[in-house]
Amino acid sequence: MKRTEIKTLLQENAVGVEVNVRGWVRTKRASKNVAFVALNDGSTIHNIQIVLDVNVFDKNDLAKITTGAAISVDGEVVASQGSVQSIEINAKRLEILGEANPDEYPLQPKKHSLEFLREIAHLRFRSSTFGAITRIRHSMIFAVHQYFTMHGFFNIHTPIITGSDAEGAGEMFHVSTLDPNHLPKTETGEIDYSKDFFGKETNLTVSGQLEVETAMAGMSKVYTFGPTFRAENSNTSRHLAEFWMIEPEVAFNDLIDNMDLAEDFLKYLIQYALDHNSDDLQFLSNRLQEEEKGKPEDQRSMELIEKLKFVLENEFARVTYTEAIEILKNSKPNKKKKFQYLIEEWGADLQSEHERFLVEKHFQKPVILIDYPASIKAFYMKQSEDGKTVRAMDVLFPQIGEIIGGSQREENYQKLKRRITELGIPEKEMWWYLDTRKFGTVVHSGFGLGFERLMLFVTGMGNIRDVIPFPRTPQNAEF
Ligand code: ATP
Ligand code: MN
């Protein structure tokens, strides 16, 4: 018989039909005459209950139905008497597809800690929590491509191996086929990269922006959505060494258009999750509320679905860096020296504690901070008339801090070249990038949305390691 997915089965709710279901056993409860099995196949957060008459089936087979085992069941869909679902399956035929020895199988039908699940990342797809996250992650990937397709963007695959180390977004991982024990040296004693695979020094990309900008100058509206790598040794709950980034780049857009795009895009994604992942969001919401029960009322966070709707209903605050510094300087945690990094003067880089203060305490909604000091931002950002700031924008979200970093780009050839020289970036590496300003230059803007930061927000999870299937972090590349 052809397999029916559990999601389809629960949607169709067709009592009386014969079906085949396959999946992994979550729990089994047995009484004298019947056994109840909760089966899940990943298609939905919900399990289907299988009812087996213990006098009909082989004792050995029944014993093999343990948590984690894979089984196939033929049976009749009947109205459920007890379970939370309205239907269940009366089993007629049972096949054990793959046993899971209970003495060895690490997942039990109880709640496991997220830390423990990370240690068994190869099995955590079978947990309710990670199943829900995986479905939402897929949904968000799809919605990203749908949004851009609807709005006339073209997807560009930018390179993962880059020959430039001037992407300006963090420490890079080297890519080389040289034998580290026998490195070829130049006459002056440096490593001779002309002998390396690409004949030059190469790295894993930290951003697809520079390349996607060249596609913009011809295609007008483009985006890249790919893996990026940063060898930053920051073991935080918001940083990965390998993460996915969405980077749109739009010709003829200035900073205001860029902010409009970022806000509309984020709201679209959040609305999409609410429309398509309500069961999974409800599950995650319940889980979070369970976790927060112990906390005093004023320390509990907003309920997940309420929080998502709250972002949709409110316009993001748009604030200059200079205004933000004034707010932070005069804030309670700054005056009482509660911030780890105190804000003393204009020019200070903002830490996540400051970003979260602005969003959660001061404005109480998402904030777009613009017009940062040039000294703390990348070389390619549009220089303002004041000579001090650049047309940068960071979108700050509750619980996360920075979710998007972007800017209007410097389209003036002379100004861009001057900045590159000032910062000591080798111009010979930048020739192709500078060419976009030399030939048919246009005003343009773009940004980078960290996909896992978006996932943190949408799922309400607290640690970025729990929203990507196989996290890469310092000292950790298992699986
Ligand atoms: P942060 O200050 O939080 O480290 P950043 O300023 O280095 O971020 P950008 O270079 O502007 O970030 O990158 C664009 C986006 O990519 C960020 O807004 C964030 O959403 C995401 N991002 C940056 N670094 C990481 C990381 N190590 N892991 C996951 N996401 C990241
Ligand atoms: Mn960073």
Short mmCIF file of N, CA, C and O in Angstrom, two decimals, residues 69-185:
data_model
loop_
_atom_site.label_atom_id
_atom_site.label_comp_id
_atom_site.label_asym_id
_atom_site.label_seq_id
_atom_site.Cartn_x
_atom_site.Cartn_y
_atom_site.Cartn_z
N ALA A 69 12.23 3.16 17.29
CA ALA A 69 12.13 2.14 16.24
C ALA A 69 11.32 2.67 15.06
O ALA A 69 10.42 3.50 15.23
N ALA A 70 11.67 2.20 13.86
CA ALA A 70 10.90 2.58 12.67
C ALA A 70 9.94 1.45 12.34
O ALA A 70 10.34 0.28 12.28
N ILE A 71 8.68 1.81 12.15
CA ILE A 71 7.68 0.78 11.84
C ILE A 71 6.79 1.21 10.68
O ILE A 71 6.72 2.39 10.34
N SER A 72 6.15 0.21 10.08
CA SER A 72 5.17 0.45 9.03
C SER A 72 3.88 -0.23 9.47
O SER A 72 3.90 -1.38 9.92
N VAL A 73 2.79 0.48 9.36
CA VAL A 73 1.50 -0.06 9.82
C VAL A 73 0.43 0.12 8.75
O VAL A 73 0.27 1.21 8.20
N ASP A 74 -0.28 -0.96 8.45
CA ASP A 74 -1.49 -0.84 7.64
C ASP A 74 -2.67 -0.90 8.60
O ASP A 74 -2.64 -1.68 9.56
N GLY A 75 -3.67 -0.13 8.34
CA GLY A 75 -4.82 -0.20 9.24
C GLY A 75 -5.94 0.71 8.79
O GLY A 75 -5.84 1.40 7.77
N GLU A 76 -6.99 0.71 9.60
CA GLU A 76 -8.16 1.51 9.26
C GLU A 76 -8.18 2.78 10.12
O GLU A 76 -7.92 2.74 11.32
N VAL A 77 -8.49 3.88 9.46
CA VAL A 77 -8.64 5.14 10.18
C VAL A 77 -9.97 5.13 10.91
O VAL A 77 -11.01 4.91 10.29
N VAL A 78 -9.92 5.32 12.22
CA VAL A 78 -11.16 5.34 13.00
C VAL A 78 -11.21 6.60 13.85
O VAL A 78 -10.19 7.23 14.11
N ALA A 79 -12.42 6.95 14.26
CA ALA A 79 -12.56 8.11 15.15
C ALA A 79 -11.90 7.76 16.47
O ALA A 79 -12.04 6.65 16.98
N SER A 80 -11.17 8.69 17.00
CA SER A 80 -10.42 8.41 18.21
C SER A 80 -11.31 8.54 19.43
O SER A 80 -12.20 9.38 19.49
N GLN A 81 -11.05 7.68 20.41
CA GLN A 81 -11.86 7.77 21.62
C GLN A 81 -11.18 8.62 22.68
O GLN A 81 -11.78 9.46 23.29
N GLY A 82 -9.90 8.40 22.83
CA GLY A 82 -9.27 9.10 23.94
C GLY A 82 -8.27 10.17 23.56
O GLY A 82 -8.19 11.20 24.21
N SER A 83 -7.57 9.97 22.47
CA SER A 83 -6.38 10.79 22.24
C SER A 83 -6.72 12.22 21.88
O SER A 83 -7.86 12.58 21.62
N VAL A 84 -5.70 13.07 21.88
CA VAL A 84 -5.89 14.48 21.54
C VAL A 84 -6.32 14.67 20.09
O VAL A 84 -6.97 15.65 19.75
N GLN A 85 -5.94 13.73 19.23
CA GLN A 85 -6.34 13.82 17.82
C GLN A 85 -7.74 13.26 17.66
O GLN A 85 -8.20 12.47 18.47
N SER A 86 -8.39 13.67 16.56
CA SER A 86 -9.74 13.17 16.36
C SER A 86 -9.74 11.80 15.69
O SER A 86 -10.77 11.13 15.66
N ILE A 87 -8.59 11.39 15.14
CA ILE A 87 -8.54 10.06 14.53
C ILE A 87 -7.36 9.25 15.06
O ILE A 87 -6.41 9.80 15.59
N GLU A 88 -7.47 7.95 14.87
CA GLU A 88 -6.35 7.06 15.17
C GLU A 88 -6.41 5.89 14.19
O GLU A 88 -7.33 5.83 13.36
N ILE A 89 -5.43 5.01 14.25
CA ILE A 89 -5.41 3.90 13.29
C ILE A 89 -5.54 2.57 14.03
O ILE A 89 -4.80 2.31 14.99
N ASN A 90 -6.48 1.78 13.58
CA ASN A 90 -6.63 0.42 14.08
C ASN A 90 -5.73 -0.49 13.26
O ASN A 90 -6.02 -0.77 12.11
N ALA A 91 -4.65 -0.95 13.84
CA ALA A 91 -3.64 -1.66 13.05
C ALA A 91 -4.13 -3.04 12.61
O ALA A 91 -4.75 -3.77 13.38
N LYS A 92 -3.85 -3.34 11.31
CA LYS A 92 -4.17 -4.68 10.81
C LYS A 92 -2.91 -5.45 10.46
O LYS A 92 -2.88 -6.67 10.48
N ARG A 93 -1.88 -4.72 10.06
CA ARG A 93 -0.63 -5.36 9.69
C ARG A 93 0.50 -4.49 10.23
O ARG A 93 0.44 -3.26 10.14
N LEU A 94 1.52 -5.15 10.78
CA LEU A 94 2.64 -4.41 11.38
C LEU A 94 3.95 -4.92 10.81
O LEU A 94 4.13 -6.14 10.68
N GLU A 95 4.81 -4.01 10.44
CA GLU A 95 6.15 -4.44 10.02
C GLU A 95 7.19 -3.61 10.77
O GLU A 95 7.08 -2.38 10.81
N ILE A 96 8.13 -4.29 11.39
CA ILE A 96 9.22 -3.59 12.06
C ILE A 96 10.28 -3.28 11.00
O ILE A 96 10.87 -4.19 10.42
N LEU A 97 10.48 -2.01 10.73
CA LEU A 97 11.45 -1.64 9.68
C LEU A 97 12.87 -1.55 10.25
O LEU A 97 13.82 -1.98 9.62
N GLY A 98 12.98 -0.97 11.41
CA GLY A 98 14.31 -0.81 12.01
C GLY A 98 14.17 -0.73 13.51
O GLY A 98 13.46 0.13 14.04
N GLU A 99 14.82 -1.64 14.20
CA GLU A 99 14.72 -1.64 15.67
C GLU A 99 15.59 -0.54 16.26
O GLU A 99 16.51 -0.04 15.60
N ALA A 100 15.30 -0.17 17.49
CA ALA A 100 16.15 0.78 18.23
C ALA A 100 16.31 0.23 19.64
O ALA A 100 15.44 0.42 20.49
N ASN A 101 17.38 -0.46 19.85
CA ASN A 101 17.64 -1.09 21.15
C ASN A 101 17.50 -0.08 22.30
O ASN A 101 18.28 0.87 22.38
N PRO A 102 16.53 -0.29 23.17
CA PRO A 102 16.29 0.69 24.24
C PRO A 102 17.47 0.87 25.19
O PRO A 102 17.58 1.91 25.84
N ASP A 103 18.36 -0.13 25.25
CA ASP A 103 19.53 0.02 26.13
C ASP A 103 20.54 1.00 25.54
O ASP A 103 21.39 1.52 26.24
N GLU A 104 20.44 1.21 24.22
CA GLU A 104 21.43 2.08 23.58
C GLU A 104 20.85 3.38 23.06
O GLU A 104 21.53 4.39 22.97
N TYR A 105 19.58 3.35 22.67
CA TYR A 105 18.98 4.53 22.03
C TYR A 105 18.90 5.70 23.03
O TYR A 105 18.29 5.57 24.09
N PRO A 106 19.54 6.82 22.69
CA PRO A 106 19.67 7.88 23.71
C PRO A 106 18.43 8.73 23.95
O PRO A 106 18.34 9.38 24.99
N LEU A 107 17.47 8.72 23.02
CA LEU A 107 16.29 9.56 23.24
C LEU A 107 15.22 8.79 24.00
O LEU A 107 14.89 7.67 23.63
N GLN A 108 14.70 9.39 25.01
CA GLN A 108 13.64 8.77 25.79
C GLN A 108 12.37 9.59 25.63
O GLN A 108 12.44 10.76 25.29
N PRO A 109 11.23 8.96 25.89
CA PRO A 109 10.00 9.75 25.76
C PRO A 109 9.81 10.73 26.92
O PRO A 109 8.80 10.76 27.57
N LYS A 110 10.83 11.51 27.18
CA LYS A 110 10.71 12.57 28.19
C LYS A 110 11.40 13.79 27.60
O LYS A 110 11.97 13.73 26.52
N LYS A 111 11.34 14.89 28.35
CA LYS A 111 11.95 16.09 27.84
C LYS A 111 13.46 16.04 28.04
O LYS A 111 13.95 15.80 29.13
N HIS A 112 14.20 16.26 26.95
CA HIS A 112 15.66 16.31 27.06
C HIS A 112 16.11 17.76 27.01
O HIS A 112 15.47 18.60 26.40
N SER A 113 17.26 18.02 27.61
CA SER A 113 17.78 19.40 27.55
C SER A 113 18.29 19.68 26.14
O SER A 113 18.70 18.77 25.41
N LEU A 114 18.29 20.94 25.78
CA LEU A 114 18.78 21.33 24.45
C LEU A 114 20.27 21.02 24.32
O LEU A 114 20.75 20.65 23.25
N GLU A 115 20.99 21.16 25.42
CA GLU A 115 22.43 20.85 25.42
C GLU A 115 22.63 19.37 25.07
O GLU A 115 23.49 19.03 24.26
N PHE A 116 21.83 18.52 25.69
CA PHE A 116 21.95 17.09 25.40
C PHE A 116 21.61 16.80 23.94
O PHE A 116 22.31 16.05 23.27
N LEU A 117 20.57 17.43 23.46
CA LEU A 117 20.17 17.20 22.06
C LEU A 117 21.28 17.63 21.08
O LEU A 117 21.46 17.01 20.04
N ARG A 118 22.02 18.68 21.45
CA ARG A 118 23.14 19.11 20.60
C ARG A 118 24.23 18.05 20.49
O ARG A 118 24.87 17.91 19.47
N GLU A 119 24.39 17.30 21.58
CA GLU A 119 25.41 16.24 21.56
C GLU A 119 25.00 15.07 20.69
O GLU A 119 25.83 14.25 20.30
N ILE A 120 23.72 14.97 20.41
CA ILE A 120 23.24 13.91 19.51
C ILE A 120 22.53 14.56 18.32
O ILE A 120 21.40 14.23 17.98
N ALA A 121 23.26 15.49 17.69
CA ALA A 121 22.66 16.27 16.59
C ALA A 121 22.16 15.36 15.46
O ALA A 121 21.24 15.72 14.73
N HIS A 122 22.76 14.17 15.34
CA HIS A 122 22.34 13.25 14.27
C HIS A 122 21.00 12.62 14.58
O HIS A 122 20.36 12.04 13.71
N LEU A 123 20.56 12.68 15.84
CA LEU A 123 19.28 12.08 16.21
C LEU A 123 18.23 13.10 16.60
O LEU A 123 17.06 12.77 16.79
N ARG A 124 18.65 14.38 16.71
CA ARG A 124 17.70 15.33 17.29
C ARG A 124 16.57 15.72 16.33
O ARG A 124 15.59 16.32 16.75
N PHE A 125 16.70 15.32 15.05
CA PHE A 125 15.57 15.53 14.13
C PHE A 125 14.34 14.76 14.59
O PHE A 125 13.24 15.00 14.11
N ARG A 126 14.55 13.81 15.49
CA ARG A 126 13.41 13.01 15.97
C ARG A 126 12.78 13.60 17.23
O ARG A 126 11.86 13.01 17.79
N SER A 127 13.31 14.71 17.70
CA SER A 127 12.68 15.34 18.86
C SER A 127 11.62 16.32 18.37
O SER A 127 11.74 16.88 17.27
N SER A 128 10.59 16.53 19.16
CA SER A 128 9.51 17.44 18.74
C SER A 128 10.05 18.84 18.51
O SER A 128 9.69 19.50 17.53
N THR A 129 10.90 19.30 19.41
CA THR A 129 11.40 20.66 19.31
C THR A 129 12.19 20.85 18.03
O THR A 129 11.95 21.80 17.27
N PHE A 130 13.14 19.96 17.76
CA PHE A 130 13.96 20.16 16.58
C PHE A 130 13.18 19.89 15.30
O PHE A 130 13.46 20.50 14.26
N GLY A 131 12.19 19.02 15.37
CA GLY A 131 11.31 18.82 14.22
C GLY A 131 10.59 20.12 13.87
O GLY A 131 10.54 20.54 12.71
N ALA A 132 10.04 20.77 14.88
CA ALA A 132 9.32 22.03 14.67
C ALA A 132 10.27 23.08 14.07
O ALA A 132 9.92 23.78 13.11
N ILE A 133 11.48 23.17 14.62
CA ILE A 133 12.45 24.15 14.13
C ILE A 133 12.82 23.86 12.68
O ILE A 133 12.93 24.77 11.85
N THR A 134 12.99 22.58 12.37
CA THR A 134 13.37 22.19 11.01
C THR A 134 12.28 22.56 10.00
O THR A 134 12.58 23.06 8.91
N ARG A 135 11.03 22.35 10.37
CA ARG A 135 9.94 22.72 9.45
C ARG A 135 9.86 24.24 9.28
O ARG A 135 9.66 24.74 8.17
N ILE A 136 10.05 24.96 10.37
CA ILE A 136 10.00 26.43 10.26
C ILE A 136 11.18 26.93 9.43
O ILE A 136 11.03 27.83 8.59
N ARG A 137 12.33 26.32 9.61
CA ARG A 137 13.52 26.72 8.85
C ARG A 137 13.28 26.55 7.35
O ARG A 137 13.56 27.44 6.54
N HIS A 138 12.71 25.41 6.99
CA HIS A 138 12.40 25.19 5.58
C HIS A 138 11.43 26.25 5.06
O HIS A 138 11.60 26.82 3.98
N SER A 139 10.44 26.51 5.85
CA SER A 139 9.41 27.47 5.48
C SER A 139 10.00 28.86 5.25
O SER A 139 9.65 29.57 4.30
N MET A 140 10.94 29.24 6.11
CA MET A 140 11.58 30.55 5.99
C MET A 140 12.49 30.62 4.75
O MET A 140 12.56 31.64 4.09
N ILE A 141 13.17 29.52 4.44
CA ILE A 141 14.01 29.48 3.22
C ILE A 141 13.12 29.71 2.00
O ILE A 141 13.41 30.52 1.13
N PHE A 142 12.01 28.99 1.99
CA PHE A 142 11.07 29.10 0.87
C PHE A 142 10.52 30.52 0.75
O PHE A 142 10.46 31.10 -0.34
N ALA A 143 10.15 31.08 1.90
CA ALA A 143 9.56 32.43 1.90
C ALA A 143 10.55 33.49 1.42
O ALA A 143 10.17 34.46 0.78
N VAL A 144 11.83 33.30 1.74
CA VAL A 144 12.86 34.23 1.27
C VAL A 144 12.87 34.26 -0.26
O VAL A 144 12.80 35.32 -0.88
N HIS A 145 12.93 33.07 -0.85
CA HIS A 145 12.96 33.01 -2.32
C HIS A 145 11.64 33.51 -2.92
O HIS A 145 11.63 34.15 -3.97
N GLN A 146 10.56 33.21 -2.25
CA GLN A 146 9.27 33.66 -2.76
C GLN A 146 9.15 35.18 -2.74
O GLN A 146 8.70 35.80 -3.71
N TYR A 147 9.59 35.77 -1.63
CA TYR A 147 9.50 37.23 -1.53
C TYR A 147 10.28 37.90 -2.66
O TYR A 147 9.77 38.79 -3.35
N PHE A 148 11.51 37.45 -2.86
CA PHE A 148 12.34 38.10 -3.87
C PHE A 148 11.83 37.83 -5.29
O PHE A 148 11.88 38.70 -6.16
N THR A 149 11.33 36.63 -5.50
CA THR A 149 10.77 36.31 -6.82
C THR A 149 9.58 37.22 -7.11
O THR A 149 9.47 37.81 -8.19
N MET A 150 8.70 37.35 -6.12
CA MET A 150 7.52 38.21 -6.26
C MET A 150 7.89 39.65 -6.58
O MET A 150 7.13 40.37 -7.23
N HIS A 151 9.06 40.08 -6.07
CA HIS A 151 9.44 41.47 -6.24
C HIS A 151 10.45 41.69 -7.36
O HIS A 151 11.09 42.74 -7.43
N GLY A 152 10.64 40.70 -8.21
CA GLY A 152 11.47 40.89 -9.40
C GLY A 152 12.97 40.83 -9.17
O GLY A 152 13.75 41.38 -9.95
N PHE A 153 13.40 40.15 -8.11
CA PHE A 153 14.84 39.99 -7.85
C PHE A 153 15.35 38.73 -8.55
O PHE A 153 14.60 37.78 -8.77
N PHE A 154 16.65 38.71 -8.82
CA PHE A 154 17.30 37.51 -9.34
C PHE A 154 18.27 36.97 -8.30
O PHE A 154 19.03 37.72 -7.68
N ASN A 155 18.24 35.65 -8.13
CA ASN A 155 19.14 35.01 -7.18
C ASN A 155 20.50 34.80 -7.83
O ASN A 155 20.61 34.28 -8.94
N ILE A 156 21.54 35.22 -7.14
CA ILE A 156 22.91 35.09 -7.64
C ILE A 156 23.70 34.17 -6.71
O ILE A 156 23.71 34.40 -5.50
N HIS A 157 24.31 33.15 -7.26
CA HIS A 157 25.21 32.32 -6.45
C HIS A 157 26.58 32.98 -6.40
O HIS A 157 27.31 32.96 -7.39
N THR A 158 26.90 33.59 -5.29
CA THR A 158 28.22 34.21 -5.15
C THR A 158 29.22 33.17 -4.66
O THR A 158 28.82 32.16 -4.07
N PRO A 159 30.51 33.39 -4.90
CA PRO A 159 31.48 32.33 -4.58
C PRO A 159 31.64 32.09 -3.08
O PRO A 159 31.50 33.01 -2.28
N ILE A 160 31.92 30.85 -2.75
CA ILE A 160 32.17 30.48 -1.36
C ILE A 160 33.66 30.60 -1.06
O ILE A 160 34.06 30.97 0.03
N ILE A 161 34.47 30.32 -2.06
CA ILE A 161 35.92 30.55 -1.93
C ILE A 161 36.21 31.91 -2.54
O ILE A 161 35.84 32.18 -3.68
N THR A 162 36.83 32.77 -1.77
CA THR A 162 37.08 34.12 -2.26
C THR A 162 38.57 34.44 -2.28
O THR A 162 39.32 33.97 -1.44
N GLY A 163 38.94 35.21 -3.26
CA GLY A 163 40.34 35.62 -3.39
C GLY A 163 40.59 36.94 -2.69
O GLY A 163 41.71 37.43 -2.67
N SER A 164 39.53 37.51 -2.12
CA SER A 164 39.72 38.80 -1.49
C SER A 164 39.62 38.65 0.02
O SER A 164 38.79 37.92 0.53
N ASP A 165 40.50 39.34 0.73
CA ASP A 165 40.36 39.30 2.20
C ASP A 165 39.91 40.66 2.70
O ASP A 165 40.14 41.05 3.83
N ALA A 166 39.27 41.40 1.81
CA ALA A 166 38.85 42.76 2.16
C ALA A 166 37.34 42.88 2.26
O ALA A 166 36.80 43.95 2.22
N GLU A 167 36.67 41.74 2.42
CA GLU A 167 35.22 41.80 2.54
C GLU A 167 34.83 42.55 3.81
O GLU A 167 33.72 43.03 3.95
N GLY A 168 35.77 42.63 4.71
CA GLY A 168 35.65 43.55 5.83
C GLY A 168 34.62 43.16 6.87
O GLY A 168 34.04 44.02 7.52
N ALA A 169 34.38 41.88 7.05
CA ALA A 169 33.33 41.52 8.00
C ALA A 169 33.81 40.52 9.05
O ALA A 169 33.00 39.91 9.71
N GLY A 170 35.09 40.34 9.18
CA GLY A 170 35.54 39.44 10.25
C GLY A 170 36.69 38.56 9.85
O GLY A 170 37.14 38.59 8.70
N GLU A 171 37.16 37.78 10.80
CA GLU A 171 38.28 36.88 10.58
C GLU A 171 37.89 35.77 9.61
O GLU A 171 36.77 35.27 9.65
N MET A 172 38.85 35.39 8.74
CA MET A 172 38.51 34.42 7.71
C MET A 172 39.20 33.07 7.92
O MET A 172 40.23 32.98 8.56
N PHE A 173 38.61 32.05 7.33
CA PHE A 173 39.24 30.73 7.28
C PHE A 173 40.04 30.62 5.99
O PHE A 173 39.51 30.88 4.91
N HIS A 174 41.30 30.21 6.11
CA HIS A 174 42.12 30.02 4.91
C HIS A 174 41.69 28.77 4.15
O HIS A 174 41.32 27.77 4.75
N VAL A 175 41.79 28.85 2.84
CA VAL A 175 41.55 27.68 2.00
C VAL A 175 42.85 27.41 1.26
O VAL A 175 43.36 28.30 0.56
N SER A 176 43.41 26.22 1.44
CA SER A 176 44.71 25.94 0.84
C SER A 176 44.89 24.45 0.65
O SER A 176 44.36 23.65 1.41
N THR A 177 45.65 24.08 -0.39
CA THR A 177 46.02 22.68 -0.54
C THR A 177 47.50 22.48 -0.25
O THR A 177 48.04 21.40 -0.44
N LEU A 178 48.15 23.53 0.22
CA LEU A 178 49.57 23.41 0.57
C LEU A 178 49.72 22.50 1.80
O LEU A 178 48.85 22.46 2.65
N ASP A 179 50.82 21.78 1.84
CA ASP A 179 51.10 20.93 2.99
C ASP A 179 51.65 21.81 4.12
O ASP A 179 52.72 22.38 3.99
N PRO A 180 50.89 21.92 5.22
CA PRO A 180 51.33 22.84 6.29
C PRO A 180 52.70 22.48 6.86
O PRO A 180 53.36 23.33 7.46
N ASN A 181 53.11 21.23 6.69
CA ASN A 181 54.42 20.85 7.21
C ASN A 181 55.57 21.17 6.25
O ASN A 181 56.74 21.15 6.63
N HIS A 182 55.23 21.42 5.00
CA HIS A 182 56.26 21.76 4.02
C HIS A 182 55.79 22.94 3.17
O HIS A 182 55.48 22.78 2.00
N LEU A 183 55.73 24.09 3.78
CA LEU A 183 55.22 25.26 3.07
C LEU A 183 56.29 25.85 2.15
O LEU A 183 57.42 26.06 2.58
N PRO A 184 55.93 26.07 0.87
CA PRO A 184 56.90 26.71 -0.02
C PRO A 184 57.11 28.16 0.40
O PRO A 184 56.16 28.84 0.78
N LYS A 185 58.35 28.61 0.36
CA LYS A 185 58.65 29.97 0.80
C LYS A 185 59.20 30.80 -0.35
O LYS A 185 59.86 30.28 -1.26
#
